[in-house]
Short mmCIF file of C-alpha atoms in Angstrom, two decimals:
data_model
loop_
_atom_site.label_atom_id
_atom_site.label_comp_id
_atom_site.label_asym_id
_atom_site.label_seq_id
_atom_site.Cartn_x
_atom_site.Cartn_y
_atom_site.Cartn_z
CA MET A 14 0.00 0.00 0.00
CA ASP A 15 1.34 3.43 -0.98
CA LYS A 16 2.33 5.75 1.85
CA VAL A 17 1.08 9.31 2.18
CA MET A 18 2.80 11.67 4.62
CA VAL A 19 0.64 13.76 6.96
CA ILE A 20 2.21 16.56 9.02
CA ALA A 21 -0.15 17.68 11.77
CA GLY A 22 0.09 19.65 14.99
CA PRO A 23 -1.09 22.84 16.66
CA THR A 24 -1.13 26.25 15.05
CA ALA A 25 2.26 28.04 14.88
CA SER A 26 4.19 24.80 15.39
CA GLY A 27 6.09 25.17 12.11
CA LYS A 28 4.17 22.71 9.92
CA THR A 29 4.19 24.83 6.77
CA ASP A 30 7.94 25.51 6.70
CA LEU A 31 8.78 21.88 7.44
CA ALA A 32 6.39 20.62 4.77
CA VAL A 33 7.90 22.92 2.13
CA GLU A 34 11.42 21.71 3.02
CA LEU A 35 10.24 18.09 2.79
CA ALA A 36 8.50 18.72 -0.55
CA LEU A 37 11.72 20.20 -1.95
CA ALA A 38 13.61 17.10 -0.79
CA VAL A 39 11.22 14.44 -2.09
CA ASN A 40 9.73 16.09 -5.22
CA GLY A 41 6.49 16.71 -3.39
CA GLU A 42 3.35 18.79 -3.54
CA ILE A 43 1.36 20.00 -0.54
CA ILE A 44 -2.31 19.41 0.21
CA SER A 45 -3.64 21.79 2.86
CA ALA A 46 -5.77 20.30 5.64
CA ASP A 47 -6.74 23.66 7.10
CA SER A 48 -10.42 24.59 7.31
CA MET A 49 -9.67 28.35 7.20
CA GLN A 50 -7.13 28.49 4.39
CA ILE A 51 -9.80 27.29 1.96
CA TYR A 52 -11.28 30.83 1.88
CA ARG A 53 -10.34 33.37 -0.76
CA GLY A 54 -9.46 36.83 0.52
CA MET A 55 -8.62 35.53 3.98
CA ASN A 56 -4.85 35.36 3.82
CA ILE A 57 -3.26 37.10 6.78
CA GLY A 58 -5.56 35.91 9.55
CA THR A 59 -5.34 32.29 8.40
CA ALA A 60 -1.52 32.37 8.17
CA LYS A 61 -1.80 31.26 4.55
CA PRO A 62 1.69 30.72 3.10
CA THR A 63 2.69 33.49 0.69
CA VAL A 64 4.00 32.78 -2.81
CA ASP A 65 7.55 33.35 -1.53
CA GLU A 66 7.02 31.02 1.44
CA ARG A 67 5.77 28.27 -0.89
CA ARG A 68 9.14 28.35 -2.71
CA GLY A 69 7.69 27.03 -5.94
CA ILE A 70 5.96 24.06 -4.32
CA PRO A 71 2.35 23.62 -5.54
CA HIS A 72 -0.18 23.98 -2.71
CA HIS A 73 -3.62 22.41 -3.15
CA LEU A 74 -6.99 23.14 -1.44
CA ILE A 75 -6.07 26.74 -0.64
CA ASP A 76 -8.28 29.58 -1.96
CA ILE A 77 -11.00 27.26 -3.25
CA VAL A 78 -14.22 28.86 -1.90
CA ASN A 79 -15.49 32.34 -1.09
CA PRO A 80 -16.06 33.28 2.58
CA ASP A 81 -19.84 32.92 2.21
CA GLU A 82 -19.71 29.45 0.61
CA GLU A 83 -20.10 26.22 2.54
CA TYR A 84 -17.43 23.53 2.39
CA SER A 85 -17.94 20.25 4.22
CA VAL A 86 -15.55 17.67 5.62
CA ALA A 87 -16.99 15.23 3.09
CA GLN A 88 -16.05 17.63 0.29
CA PHE A 89 -12.54 18.00 1.72
CA LYS A 90 -12.05 14.25 1.82
CA GLU A 91 -13.22 13.88 -1.79
CA ASP A 92 -11.03 16.75 -2.99
CA ALA A 93 -7.98 15.65 -0.98
CA LEU A 94 -8.13 12.09 -2.31
CA ALA A 95 -8.49 13.43 -5.86
CA CYS A 96 -5.39 15.56 -5.28
CA ILE A 97 -3.44 12.62 -3.86
CA ASN A 98 -4.37 10.43 -6.84
CA ASP A 99 -3.43 13.16 -9.33
CA ILE A 100 -0.10 13.95 -7.64
CA LYS A 101 0.86 10.28 -7.54
CA LYS A 102 -0.12 9.77 -11.20
CA ARG A 103 2.32 12.53 -12.11
CA GLY A 104 5.09 10.72 -10.24
CA LYS A 105 5.29 13.21 -7.40
CA THR A 106 4.87 12.89 -3.63
CA PRO A 107 1.70 14.15 -1.89
CA ILE A 108 2.19 15.69 1.56
CA VAL A 109 -0.91 16.52 3.61
CA VAL A 110 -0.34 19.40 6.04
CA GLY A 111 -2.64 21.08 8.51
CA GLY A 112 -4.14 21.46 11.93
CA THR A 113 -7.82 20.68 11.28
CA GLY A 114 -8.20 17.36 13.05
CA LEU A 115 -11.51 16.42 11.46
CA TYR A 116 -10.06 16.88 7.97
CA ILE A 117 -7.08 14.70 8.80
CA ASN A 118 -9.17 12.01 10.50
CA SER A 119 -11.49 11.81 7.48
CA LEU A 120 -8.50 10.62 5.45
CA VAL A 121 -6.62 8.56 8.02
CA TYR A 122 -9.70 6.63 9.21
CA ASN A 123 -11.52 6.72 5.85
CA ILE A 124 -14.61 8.20 7.49
CA THR A 125 -17.59 8.25 5.13
CA PHE A 126 -19.95 11.19 5.54
CA SER A 127 -23.39 10.66 4.01
CA GLU A 128 -24.23 13.94 2.32
CA THR A 129 -27.61 12.51 1.29
CA ILE A 130 -28.89 12.92 4.85
CA ALA A 131 -30.52 16.34 4.91
CA ASP A 132 -33.43 18.10 6.57
CA TRP A 133 -33.19 21.73 5.50
CA GLU A 134 -36.26 22.85 7.43
CA TYR A 135 -34.92 21.39 10.69
CA ARG A 136 -31.50 22.88 9.95
CA GLU A 137 -32.99 26.37 9.63
CA GLU A 138 -35.02 25.83 12.80
CA LEU A 139 -31.84 24.97 14.74
CA LYS A 140 -30.04 28.02 13.32
CA LYS A 141 -32.87 30.22 14.57
CA ILE A 142 -32.71 28.64 18.03
CA SER A 143 -28.96 29.28 18.14
CA GLU A 144 -29.37 32.92 17.13
CA GLU A 145 -32.17 33.58 19.63
CA GLN A 146 -31.10 31.44 22.60
CA GLY A 147 -27.38 30.90 22.07
CA PRO A 148 -25.30 27.93 20.85
CA GLN A 149 -25.20 26.35 24.32
CA VAL A 150 -28.86 25.32 23.93
CA LEU A 151 -27.98 23.27 20.83
CA SER A 152 -25.01 21.72 22.60
CA GLU A 153 -27.31 20.61 25.41
CA LEU A 154 -29.76 19.11 22.88
CA LEU A 155 -26.93 17.12 21.33
CA GLN A 156 -25.75 15.97 24.76
CA LYS A 157 -29.13 14.28 25.28
CA VAL A 158 -29.17 12.31 22.01
CA ASP A 159 -25.47 11.84 21.20
CA PRO A 160 -23.23 12.48 24.22
CA LYS A 161 -20.18 11.06 22.43
CA SER A 162 -20.42 13.69 19.66
CA ALA A 163 -21.30 16.42 22.17
CA GLU A 164 -18.07 15.68 24.00
CA SER A 165 -15.94 15.98 20.84
CA ILE A 166 -17.62 19.05 19.29
CA HIS A 167 -16.85 22.47 20.77
CA PRO A 168 -20.08 24.16 22.04
CA ASN A 169 -19.45 27.15 19.77
CA ASN A 170 -19.10 25.02 16.63
CA ILE A 171 -22.72 25.56 15.64
CA LYS A 172 -22.35 24.12 12.15
CA ARG A 173 -21.12 20.71 13.35
CA ILE A 174 -23.64 20.56 16.22
CA ILE A 175 -26.50 21.28 13.81
CA ARG A 176 -25.20 18.60 11.43
CA ALA A 177 -25.04 16.02 14.25
CA LEU A 178 -28.59 16.86 15.38
CA GLU A 179 -29.82 16.73 11.78
CA VAL A 180 -28.35 13.27 11.20
CA TYR A 181 -29.86 11.98 14.45
CA LYS A 182 -33.32 13.36 13.64
CA THR A 183 -33.22 11.95 10.09
CA THR A 184 -31.82 8.49 10.84
CA GLY A 185 -32.45 7.92 14.54
CA THR A 186 -28.78 7.02 14.89
CA PRO A 187 -26.04 9.27 16.35
CA ILE A 188 -23.58 10.63 13.80
CA SER A 189 -20.80 9.13 15.96
CA GLU A 190 -22.17 5.65 15.13
CA HIS A 191 -22.29 6.46 11.41
CA LYS A 192 -18.63 7.43 11.60
CA GLU A 193 -17.66 4.30 13.54
CA ALA A 194 -19.35 2.09 10.94
CA SER A 195 -17.57 3.84 8.08
CA ARG A 196 -14.16 3.33 9.69
CA SER A 197 -14.42 -0.42 9.11
CA ILE A 198 -13.52 0.14 5.44
CA PRO A 199 -9.72 0.48 5.16
CA PRO A 200 -8.32 3.55 3.38
CA LYS A 201 -6.71 3.26 -0.05
CA TYR A 202 -3.40 4.64 1.25
CA GLU A 203 -1.27 4.10 4.32
CA PHE A 204 -1.25 7.50 6.00
CA LYS A 205 1.88 8.12 8.07
CA VAL A 206 0.84 10.82 10.54
CA TYR A 207 3.41 12.86 12.44
CA GLY A 208 2.52 15.59 14.89
CA LEU A 209 4.95 18.43 15.62
CA ASN A 210 5.35 18.80 19.36
CA VAL A 211 6.78 22.19 20.37
CA GLU A 212 7.59 22.99 23.99
CA ARG A 213 4.46 24.73 25.32
CA GLU A 214 6.03 28.02 26.40
CA LYS A 215 7.90 28.24 23.10
CA LEU A 216 4.67 27.55 21.20
CA TYR A 217 2.88 30.35 23.06
CA GLN A 218 5.75 32.73 22.27
CA ARG A 219 5.45 31.81 18.59
CA ILE A 220 1.71 32.42 18.70
CA GLY A 221 2.20 35.88 20.23
CA LYS A 222 4.81 36.80 17.66
CA ARG A 223 2.67 35.49 14.81
CA VAL A 224 -0.30 37.65 15.85
CA ASP A 225 1.94 40.73 16.04
CA ILE A 226 3.23 39.99 12.53
CA MET A 227 -0.34 39.53 11.28
CA MET A 228 -1.21 43.01 12.53
CA GLU A 229 1.90 44.45 10.87
CA LYS A 230 0.97 42.76 7.59
CA GLY A 231 -2.49 44.35 7.67
CA LEU A 232 -4.96 41.99 9.36
CA TYR A 233 -7.17 44.93 10.37
CA GLU A 234 -7.32 46.13 6.76
CA GLU A 235 -7.99 42.59 5.51
CA VAL A 236 -11.05 42.30 7.77
CA GLU A 237 -12.24 45.77 6.73
CA GLU A 238 -11.97 44.77 3.07
CA LEU A 239 -14.03 41.61 3.65
CA LEU A 240 -16.78 43.63 5.36
CA ASN A 241 -16.64 46.27 2.62
CA CYS A 242 -17.17 43.49 0.08
CA GLY A 243 -20.51 42.81 1.76
CA TYR A 244 -19.65 39.68 3.70
CA SER A 245 -21.70 39.35 6.89
CA PRO A 246 -19.72 39.31 10.16
CA LYS A 247 -21.98 36.41 11.21
CA LEU A 248 -20.57 34.08 8.55
CA VAL A 249 -18.90 30.91 9.85
CA SER A 250 -15.68 31.97 8.12
CA LEU A 251 -15.63 35.37 9.84
CA GLN A 252 -16.21 33.79 13.23
CA GLY A 253 -12.71 32.33 13.00
CA ILE A 254 -10.04 33.41 15.48
CA GLY A 255 -8.46 36.66 14.35
CA TYR A 256 -11.48 37.76 12.36
CA LYS A 257 -14.23 37.95 14.97
CA GLU A 258 -11.96 39.87 17.38
CA ILE A 259 -11.00 42.47 14.76
CA ILE A 260 -14.68 42.78 13.79
CA SER A 261 -15.45 43.60 17.45
CA ALA A 262 -12.83 46.37 17.32
CA ILE A 263 -14.18 47.70 14.02
CA GLU A 264 -17.70 47.76 15.47
CA GLY A 265 -16.43 49.65 18.49
CA LYS A 266 -17.19 46.87 20.96
CA CYS A 267 -13.62 46.82 22.23
CA ALA A 268 -10.30 48.63 21.80
CA LEU A 269 -7.93 47.32 19.13
CA SER A 270 -5.32 46.49 21.79
CA GLU A 271 -7.91 44.34 23.58
CA ALA A 272 -8.85 42.62 20.33
CA ILE A 273 -5.20 41.76 19.67
CA GLU A 274 -4.81 40.28 23.13
CA ASN A 275 -8.04 38.31 22.66
CA ILE A 276 -6.62 36.86 19.43
CA LYS A 277 -3.51 35.70 21.26
CA VAL A 278 -5.51 34.15 24.11
CA GLY A 279 -8.00 32.53 21.71
CA THR A 280 -5.19 31.10 19.59
CA ARG A 281 -3.46 29.63 22.66
CA HIS A 282 -6.73 27.97 23.69
CA TYR A 283 -7.21 26.69 20.15
CA ALA A 284 -3.70 25.21 20.14
CA LYS A 285 -4.50 23.35 23.36
CA ARG A 286 -7.68 21.94 21.81
CA GLN A 287 -5.72 20.82 18.74
CA ILE A 288 -3.17 19.01 20.91
CA THR A 289 -5.98 17.29 22.83
CA TRP A 290 -7.60 16.22 19.55
CA PHE A 291 -4.39 14.85 18.05
CA ASN A 292 -3.60 12.98 21.28
CA LYS A 293 -6.71 10.92 20.47
CA THR A 294 -5.55 10.17 16.91
CA GLU A 295 -4.26 6.63 17.39
CA SER A 296 -2.00 6.51 14.36
CA LEU A 297 -0.29 9.86 15.06
CA GLU A 298 3.31 9.83 16.23
CA TRP A 299 4.50 12.95 18.04
CA ILE A 300 7.98 14.22 17.21
CA GLU A 301 9.81 16.87 19.21
CA TYR A 302 10.34 19.79 16.87
CA SER A 303 12.68 22.76 17.08
CA ASP A 304 14.96 24.69 14.74
CA ALA A 305 17.89 22.65 16.07
CA ASN A 306 16.57 19.28 14.87
CA THR A 307 14.85 20.27 11.62
CA TRP A 308 17.27 18.34 9.43
CA ALA A 309 17.03 15.20 11.55
CA ILE A 310 13.23 15.30 11.29
CA LEU A 311 13.40 15.90 7.55
CA LYS A 312 15.58 12.79 7.19
CA LEU A 313 13.12 10.79 9.31
CA LEU A 314 10.17 11.85 7.16
CA ALA A 315 12.01 11.33 3.87
CA ASP A 316 13.23 7.88 4.95
CA THR A 317 9.65 6.96 5.93
CA LEU A 318 8.39 7.92 2.48
CA ASN A 319 11.23 6.04 0.80
CA ASN A 320 10.37 2.88 2.73
CA LYS A 321 13.63 2.95 4.68
CA LEU A 322 11.69 2.95 7.96
#
């Protein structure tokens, strides 16, 4: 079975730079597994690699939808597998890189998501409940019918909570059981998953520095431009960390300095959630990562792809 490299880990851990170095070494192309970098016009706040940072390496599944368009995990899995097949057909090496755990798990565990299950009326009803009573109400509803999913889905992730409730109402079976059943079918590829583990204090320093750089690059202006284009601040895409805080500052709900600090705190919390998620990914192997051992890690990853390990 062909191997496919997956580089995962928390935000600001250095995944992008390492993946580009690996791609240069093994004639590779990168497939992004980042649920925010899919959006066009959202470059700075999503830490999307610039043309210079990509160093000539093709990057797939970046800039593929507008901020007001929906993009599901099922669609990611379909698109990512199509990319992997195409890259391999051209004799090159696919490298999946990102921090969105659900995207990565969809590939690694071959999770099948039935997109035919839909109840649009119920979906709109749940959206209205969330807007009027708050997302916590939906989280509590899910806890009653599918506690396993409720435990794994963040209470503020309204889209996923609504999807889980919709599947339960339509089929009478928790979405967690649908996923478990689909995992019994082995994936086409052997996914070798490595997680970059950066010392926690160092990671937090990197996050703080990254946010400062984002502001210098024009994050505030990027958010203004998105709003000026007519995109609603209530969109799922604009509720992402870095965007919702700047929107609060633009709307005068907080000072810009407070918004910046909130981005740093929110990103640190997000990184912790990512680490928790990846700790539950059975096939993931953590590797200690720092500037000092970059070349050793590159050799490890290259040797794995070349069947030397």
